[in-house]
CSV table of C-alpha atoms in Angstrom, one decimal:
chain,number,residue,atom,x,y,z
A,251,MET,CA,92.5,18.1,15.3
A,252,GLU,CA,95.7,20.1,16.0
A,253,ARG,CA,98.3,17.7,17.3
A,254,SER,CA,100.2,20.7,18.8
A,255,ARG,CA,97.1,21.5,20.9
A,256,LEU,CA,97.1,17.9,22.1
A,257,LYS,CA,100.7,18.0,22.9
A,258,GLU,CA,100.4,21.3,24.8
A,259,ALA,CA,97.5,20.0,26.9
A,260,LYS,CA,99.5,16.8,27.4
A,261,TRP,CA,96.3,14.7,27.6
A,262,GLN,CA,95.6,16.0,31.1
A,263,ALA,CA,93.0,13.3,31.9
A,264,GLY,CA,90.0,15.6,31.8
A,265,LYS,CA,91.6,18.5,33.8
A,266,GLU,CA,91.2,20.5,30.6
A,267,ASP,CA,88.9,20.0,27.7
A,268,GLY,CA,92.0,19.7,25.4
A,269,PHE,CA,92.1,16.3,23.7
A,270,GLY,CA,92.3,18.3,20.5
A,271,LYS,CA,91.0,21.4,19.1
A,272,GLY,CA,90.5,23.2,15.8
A,273,ARG,CA,88.2,25.2,13.6
A,274,ALA,CA,87.0,23.9,10.3
A,275,SER,CA,87.3,27.3,8.4
A,276,GLY,CA,84.5,26.4,6.1
A,277,LYS,CA,85.8,22.9,5.4
A,278,ARG,CA,86.1,19.8,7.5
A,279,GLY,CA,89.7,20.2,8.4
A,280,MET,CA,89.6,18.4,11.8
A,281,ARG,CA,90.4,14.9,10.6
A,282,ILE,CA,94.0,13.6,10.8
A,283,GLY,CA,95.1,11.9,7.6
A,284,SER,CA,92.5,12.0,4.9
A,285,LEU,CA,91.8,8.5,3.6
A,286,ALA,CA,89.5,8.2,0.6
A,287,ALA,CA,86.2,6.5,0.7
A,288,PHE,CA,85.6,3.8,-1.9
A,289,ALA,CA,82.5,3.2,-4.0
A,290,LEU,CA,81.0,-0.3,-4.2
A,291,ALA,CA,77.8,-2.3,-5.6
A,292,GLY,CA,75.9,-5.7,-6.0
A,293,ALA,CA,74.1,-9.0,-4.7
A,294,ALA,CA,74.8,-12.7,-3.4
A,295,CYS,CA,77.1,-14.6,-1.0
A,296,LEU,CA,78.5,-17.7,-2.6
A,297,VAL,CA,80.4,-20.5,-0.9
A,298,SER,CA,82.8,-22.8,-2.8
A,299,CYS,CA,82.3,-26.5,-2.7
A,300,GLY,CA,84.5,-28.9,-0.7
A,301,ALA,CA,87.2,-27.6,1.7
A,302,GLY,CA,88.2,-24.5,-0.3
A,303,ARG,CA,88.0,-20.9,1.0
A,304,PRO,CA,84.5,-19.3,0.9
A,305,LYS,CA,84.1,-17.1,-2.2
A,306,GLY,CA,82.2,-14.7,-0.1
A,307,CYS,CA,79.8,-11.9,-1.1
A,308,GLN,CA,80.5,-10.7,-4.6
A,309,GLU,CA,77.6,-8.6,-6.0
A,310,TYR,CA,76.2,-6.6,-3.2
A,311,THR,CA,75.4,-2.9,-2.9
A,312,VAL,CA,75.9,-0.4,-0.2
A,313,GLN,CA,73.4,2.4,-0.6
A,314,LEU,CA,74.3,5.6,1.3
A,315,GLU,CA,71.1,7.2,2.7
A,316,GLN,CA,70.4,10.1,5.0
A,317,TYR,CA,68.2,10.5,8.1
A,318,TYR,CA,67.0,14.1,7.6
A,319,VAL,CA,65.1,16.3,9.9
A,320,GLU,CA,64.8,20.1,9.9
A,321,TYR,CA,62.7,21.6,12.7
A,322,SER,CA,60.3,18.7,13.4
A,323,GLU,CA,58.5,20.6,16.2
A,324,LYS,CA,58.2,17.4,18.2
A,325,TYR,CA,60.3,18.6,21.1
A,326,ASP,CA,60.6,21.6,23.4
A,327,TYR,CA,63.7,22.6,21.4
A,328,TRP,CA,64.6,22.7,17.7
A,329,ASP,CA,66.1,19.7,16.0
A,330,VAL,CA,68.2,19.7,12.8
A,331,LEU,CA,69.6,16.3,11.7
A,332,THR,CA,71.6,15.2,8.7
A,333,VAL,CA,72.8,11.7,9.4
A,334,GLU,CA,74.3,9.7,6.6
A,335,TYR,CA,74.2,5.9,7.0
A,336,PRO,CA,74.8,2.8,4.8
A,337,LYS,CA,72.2,0.3,3.8
A,338,LEU,CA,73.4,-3.1,2.6
A,339,ASP,CA,71.6,-5.3,0.0
A,340,GLY,CA,72.4,-8.5,-1.8
A,341,ILE,CA,73.7,-10.9,0.9
A,342,ASP,CA,72.1,-13.5,3.1
A,343,SER,CA,68.9,-11.9,4.3
A,344,GLU,CA,69.2,-12.6,8.0
A,345,THR,CA,72.9,-11.4,8.1
A,346,GLN,CA,71.9,-8.4,6.0
A,347,GLU,CA,69.1,-7.4,8.4
A,348,GLY,CA,71.5,-7.6,11.4
A,349,LEU,CA,74.3,-5.6,9.7
A,350,ASN,CA,71.9,-2.9,8.5
A,351,GLN,CA,70.7,-2.4,12.1
A,352,GLN,CA,74.3,-2.2,13.4
A,353,MET,CA,75.4,0.2,10.7
A,354,TYR,CA,72.3,2.4,11.3
A,355,ASP,CA,72.8,2.4,15.0
A,356,MET,CA,76.4,3.4,14.7
A,357,ALA,CA,75.4,6.4,12.6
A,358,MET,CA,72.7,7.4,15.1
A,359,ASP,CA,74.9,6.8,18.2
A,360,ARG,CA,75.2,10.4,19.5
A,361,VAL,CA,71.7,11.3,18.2
A,362,ASN,CA,70.2,8.5,20.3
A,363,TYR,CA,72.2,9.5,23.3
A,364,TRP,CA,71.6,13.3,23.2
A,365,HIS,CA,68.2,13.5,21.5
A,366,LEU,CA,66.1,10.5,20.7
A,367,PHE,CA,66.6,8.3,23.8
A,368,PRO,CA,68.1,10.4,26.5
A,369,ASN,CA,68.7,9.0,30.0
A,370,GLU,CA,67.5,10.8,33.1
A,371,ASP,CA,70.8,12.7,33.4
A,372,VAL,CA,70.6,13.9,29.8
A,373,LYS,CA,67.0,14.9,30.2
A,374,ARG,CA,68.0,17.2,33.1
A,375,PHE,CA,70.9,18.6,30.9
A,376,GLN,CA,68.4,19.3,28.2
A,377,GLU,CA,66.1,21.3,30.5
A,378,GLU,CA,69.1,23.5,31.5
A,379,HIS,CA,70.9,23.9,28.2
A,380,TYR,CA,68.8,23.0,25.1
A,381,SER,CA,67.5,25.5,22.6
A,382,ILE,CA,68.5,23.2,19.7
A,383,PHE,CA,70.0,19.8,19.0
A,384,CYS,CA,71.9,19.4,15.7
A,385,SER,CA,73.8,16.5,14.3
A,386,ASP,CA,75.7,16.2,11.0
A,387,VAL,CA,77.2,12.7,10.3
A,388,ASP,CA,79.3,11.8,7.2
A,389,CYS,CA,79.8,8.0,6.5
A,390,ASP,CA,82.7,6.8,4.3
A,391,VAL,CA,83.0,3.3,3.1
A,392,THR,CA,86.8,2.9,3.4
A,393,PHE,CA,87.2,-0.8,2.4
A,394,HIS,CA,84.9,-3.4,0.8
A,395,SER,CA,85.7,-7.0,-0.2
A,396,GLN,CA,83.9,-10.3,-0.5
A,397,TYR,CA,84.4,-10.7,3.2
A,398,LEU,CA,84.7,-7.4,4.9
A,399,LEU,CA,83.0,-4.0,5.0
A,400,SER,CA,84.7,-1.1,6.8
A,401,LEU,CA,83.1,2.2,7.6
A,402,ASP,CA,84.2,5.5,9.1
A,403,TYR,CA,81.7,7.9,10.7
A,404,PHE,CA,82.6,11.5,11.4
A,405,GLU,CA,80.2,13.7,13.2
A,406,PHE,CA,79.7,17.3,14.4
A,407,TYR,CA,76.8,17.8,16.8
A,408,CYS,CA,75.6,20.5,19.2
A,409,ALA,CA,73.9,19.5,22.4
A,410,GLY,CA,72.1,22.7,23.1
A,411,ASN,CA,73.5,25.6,21.1
A,412,PRO,CA,75.7,25.5,17.9
A,413,VAL,CA,77.6,28.7,19.0
A,414,TRP,CA,79.2,27.3,22.2
A,415,MET,CA,78.2,23.6,22.3
A,416,THR,CA,79.6,22.1,19.1
A,417,ASN,CA,81.5,18.8,19.4
A,418,GLY,CA,83.3,16.8,16.8
A,419,THR,CA,83.7,13.0,17.2
A,420,GLU,CA,84.6,10.0,15.1
A,421,ARG,CA,83.8,6.3,15.3
A,422,ALA,CA,84.1,3.3,12.9
A,423,LEU,CA,82.7,-0.1,12.2
A,424,THR,CA,84.2,-3.1,10.5
A,425,VAL,CA,81.9,-6.1,9.8
A,426,ASP,CA,82.1,-9.7,8.4
A,427,LEU,CA,79.7,-10.0,5.6
A,428,LEU,CA,79.5,-13.8,6.0
A,429,THR,CA,78.9,-14.1,9.7
A,430,GLY,CA,77.5,-10.7,10.6
A,431,GLU,CA,80.2,-10.2,13.2
A,432,ALA,CA,81.4,-6.7,14.1
A,433,TYR,CA,85.1,-6.6,15.0
A,434,GLY,CA,86.3,-4.4,17.9
A,435,LEU,CA,89.9,-3.2,18.1
A,436,GLU,CA,90.4,-5.4,21.2
A,437,ASP,CA,89.3,-8.4,19.1
A,438,ILE,CA,92.1,-8.1,16.6
A,439,VAL,CA,95.0,-6.1,18.3
A,440,GLU,CA,96.8,-6.7,21.5
A,441,ILE,CA,96.5,-3.3,23.2
A,442,ASN,CA,99.6,-3.4,25.4
A,443,ARG,CA,102.0,-0.7,26.4
A,444,ASP,CA,104.3,-1.3,23.5
A,445,PHE,CA,101.4,-1.0,21.0
A,446,ILE,CA,100.5,2.4,22.5
A,447,GLU,CA,104.1,3.6,22.2
A,448,THR,CA,104.2,2.5,18.5
A,449,TRP,CA,100.8,4.2,17.8
A,450,ASP,CA,101.9,7.4,19.5
A,451,ARG,CA,105.4,7.4,17.8
A,452,ILE,CA,103.9,7.0,14.3
A,453,ASN,CA,101.3,9.7,14.9
A,454,SER,CA,104.0,12.0,16.3
A,455,GLU,CA,106.2,11.5,13.3
A,456,GLU,CA,103.2,12.2,11.0
A,457,GLU,CA,102.6,15.5,12.8
A,458,GLY,CA,106.3,16.5,13.2
A,459,GLU,CA,106.0,16.4,17.0
A,460,GLU,CA,108.0,14.8,19.7
A,461,ALA,CA,106.7,11.5,21.0
A,462,SER,CA,104.7,11.5,24.3
A,463,ASP,CA,106.5,10.8,27.6
A,464,GLY,CA,106.0,7.7,29.7
A,465,GLU,CA,103.3,9.3,31.9
A,466,THR,CA,101.3,10.4,29.0
A,467,LEU,CA,101.6,7.0,27.3
A,468,ASP,CA,100.2,5.4,30.5
A,469,ILE,CA,97.2,7.7,30.4
A,470,ILE,CA,96.6,7.0,26.7
A,471,TRP,CA,96.8,3.3,27.4
A,472,LYS,CA,94.2,3.5,30.1
A,473,TRP,CA,91.9,5.4,27.7
A,474,PHE,CA,92.3,2.7,25.0
A,475,LEU,CA,91.5,0.0,27.6
A,476,GLN,CA,88.6,2.1,29.0
A,477,GLU,CA,90.1,1.7,32.5
A,478,ASP,CA,90.5,5.3,33.6
A,479,GLU,CA,87.7,5.5,36.2
A,480,GLU,CA,87.9,9.2,36.7
A,481,MET,CA,87.7,9.9,32.9
A,482,ASN,CA,84.9,7.3,32.5
A,483,GLU,CA,82.7,9.3,34.8
A,484,ILE,CA,82.6,12.3,32.4
A,485,TYR,CA,83.6,10.9,29.0
A,486,GLU,CA,83.1,7.7,27.0
A,487,CYS,CA,86.6,6.6,26.0
A,488,ARG,CA,86.0,5.0,22.6
A,489,PRO,CA,88.8,3.3,20.6
A,490,PHE,CA,88.0,2.7,16.9
A,491,PHE,CA,89.6,1.4,13.7
A,492,TYR,CA,88.8,1.1,10.1
A,493,VAL,CA,90.5,-0.7,7.2
A,494,THR,CA,92.2,1.2,4.3
A,495,GLN,CA,92.5,0.3,0.6
A,496,ASP,CA,96.0,-1.1,1.1
A,497,LYS,CA,94.8,-3.3,4.0
A,498,GLY,CA,96.4,-1.2,6.7
A,499,LEU,CA,94.4,0.1,9.7
A,500,VAL,CA,93.6,3.6,10.8
A,501,ILE,CA,93.4,3.4,14.6
A,502,GLY,CA,92.0,6.1,16.7
A,503,LEU,CA,90.4,7.2,20.0
A,504,SER,CA,87.5,9.5,20.8
A,505,LEU,CA,86.5,11.0,24.1
A,506,ASP,CA,82.7,11.7,23.9
A,507,PRO,CA,81.4,13.9,26.7
A,508,LYS,CA,78.6,12.6,28.8
A,509,LEU,CA,77.1,15.9,30.2
A,510,GLU,CA,78.6,19.3,31.0
A,511,GLN,CA,81.8,18.6,29.0
A,512,ALA,CA,79.6,19.1,25.9
A,513,VAL,CA,79.8,22.8,26.6
A,514,THR,CA,82.8,23.9,24.4
A,515,TYR,CA,82.4,27.6,23.7
A,516,GLU,CA,83.9,27.0,20.2
A,517,PRO,CA,83.9,23.9,18.0
A,518,LEU,CA,85.9,21.2,19.7
A,519,THR,CA,86.9,17.7,18.8
A,520,ARG,CA,88.5,15.2,21.2
A,521,SER,CA,89.5,12.6,18.6
A,522,ILE,CA,92.8,11.5,17.3
A,523,LYS,CA,93.8,8.7,14.9
A,524,THR,CA,96.8,7.5,12.9
A,525,TYR,CA,97.6,5.0,10.2
A,526,LEU,CA,99.5,1.7,10.8
A,527,ASP,CA,100.6,-0.4,7.9
A,528,ALA,CA,100.8,-4.2,7.9
A,529,GLN,CA,104.4,-4.2,9.1
A,530,ALA,CA,103.7,-1.9,12.1
A,531,LEU,CA,100.7,-4.1,13.0
A,532,GLU,CA,102.4,-7.5,12.8
A,533,PRO,CA,103.7,-7.7,16.4
A,534,TYR,CA,100.3,-6.9,17.9
A,535,LYS,CA,97.9,-9.2,15.9
A,536,LYS,CA,95.7,-11.4,17.9
A,537,GLU,CA,94.5,-14.8,16.7
A,538,SER,CA,91.4,-13.8,14.8
A,539,GLU,CA,89.6,-14.8,11.6
A,540,PHE,CA,89.6,-11.1,10.7
A,541,TRP,CA,93.3,-11.3,9.6
A,542,GLU,CA,92.6,-14.3,7.4
A,543,ARG,CA,89.6,-12.5,5.9
A,544,LEU,CA,91.7,-9.4,5.3
A,545,GLU,CA,94.6,-11.2,3.7
A,546,ALA,CA,92.3,-13.0,1.3
A,547,SER,CA,90.2,-10.0,0.5
A,548,GLU,CA,89.6,-8.7,-3.0
A,549,GLU,CA,87.5,-5.8,-4.0
A,550,ALA,CA,83.8,-6.6,-4.4
A,551,GLY,CA,80.4,-4.9,-4.2
A,552,GLU,CA,79.4,-1.4,-5.1
A,553,VAL,CA,78.7,1.8,-3.1
A,554,ILE,CA,75.9,4.0,-4.3
A,555,PRO,CA,76.2,7.6,-3.1
A,556,CYS,CA,73.4,9.3,-1.3
A,557,ALA,CA,71.1,10.7,-4.0
A,558,ASP,CA,69.9,13.8,-2.4
A,559,LYS,CA,72.2,14.5,0.5
A,560,LYS,CA,71.1,17.6,2.4
A,561,GLU,CA,73.5,20.2,3.9
A,562,ASN,CA,73.0,20.8,7.6
A,563,ILE,CA,72.0,24.5,8.0
A,564,TRP,CA,73.8,24.8,11.3
A,565,LEU,CA,76.8,22.5,11.0
A,566,GLY,CA,77.4,22.2,7.2
A,567,GLU,CA,80.6,23.3,5.6
A,568,ASP,CA,79.4,26.8,4.9
A,569,ALA,CA,77.7,27.3,8.2
A,570,GLY,CA,78.5,30.5,10.2
A,571,ILE,CA,80.0,28.7,13.2
A,572,TRP,CA,83.1,27.9,11.0
A,573,GLN,CA,83.8,31.6,10.3
A,574,GLU,CA,86.9,33.0,11.9
A,575,ASP,CA,86.3,35.9,14.4
């Protein structure tokens, strides 16, 4: 996403579709700050005897798989889906089952909303706009330890036509391998006005831009808290975070359109994120077992890449929608 576009639009609370915009030019160039995915593998959660700290899950595997459909002919419109998702194996079976469902559901989030399980409003939108539904989801495992697994999902989808209805979005999931708990940003960080100012300042410095003014910061704060009623009517304001190799956090926000805002006329993403290291995060940490887990984390497990990952014929890196006019 182009920060200058965001600054120019000044986050106009839905008055313009301008949370951030950019073309991929044959590559996925819409992410801010490329943080590498890490490979993992293995089997078994062990707990130490006595009052010591749990050893956690040491030898587990995360197999990346893909939900793939190309023109199923089940619907009144075409469907092309290439959705990458992780499948965990080698921990407590009940916890594993729950986490696998959470991780799969997160990958399928927009597919479920726009395609598989539409509500009545979306069904009416389909009747008016749909000739095709496409989704292309990449899943990166950004952190893995004996306690925590952190995932970043980046998606392009088109709700109707890839030429003028292509949206980019991002979401993330961080889970506790011992308890099965998924941590939300609000569970671990105090999202107050000072935090928003810090987050915006760091992002502005990364992009070489001036920091946002007070009015803009107040708008962003409402979006992080999901308290902007006007915006909530037309977008899902979705904060997210994932853990990095050095135990910092990438914290971001996506605005996912609910209906007509999915009409974009050219590829558009309304997501922005920035990296905060441990020092920047310190003043905003909530009391949460997450921070103890993170501090004690050491690399564990193994990620197995998707064996036969298909390219999306409409939204893949070489697709025609990314070609400059």
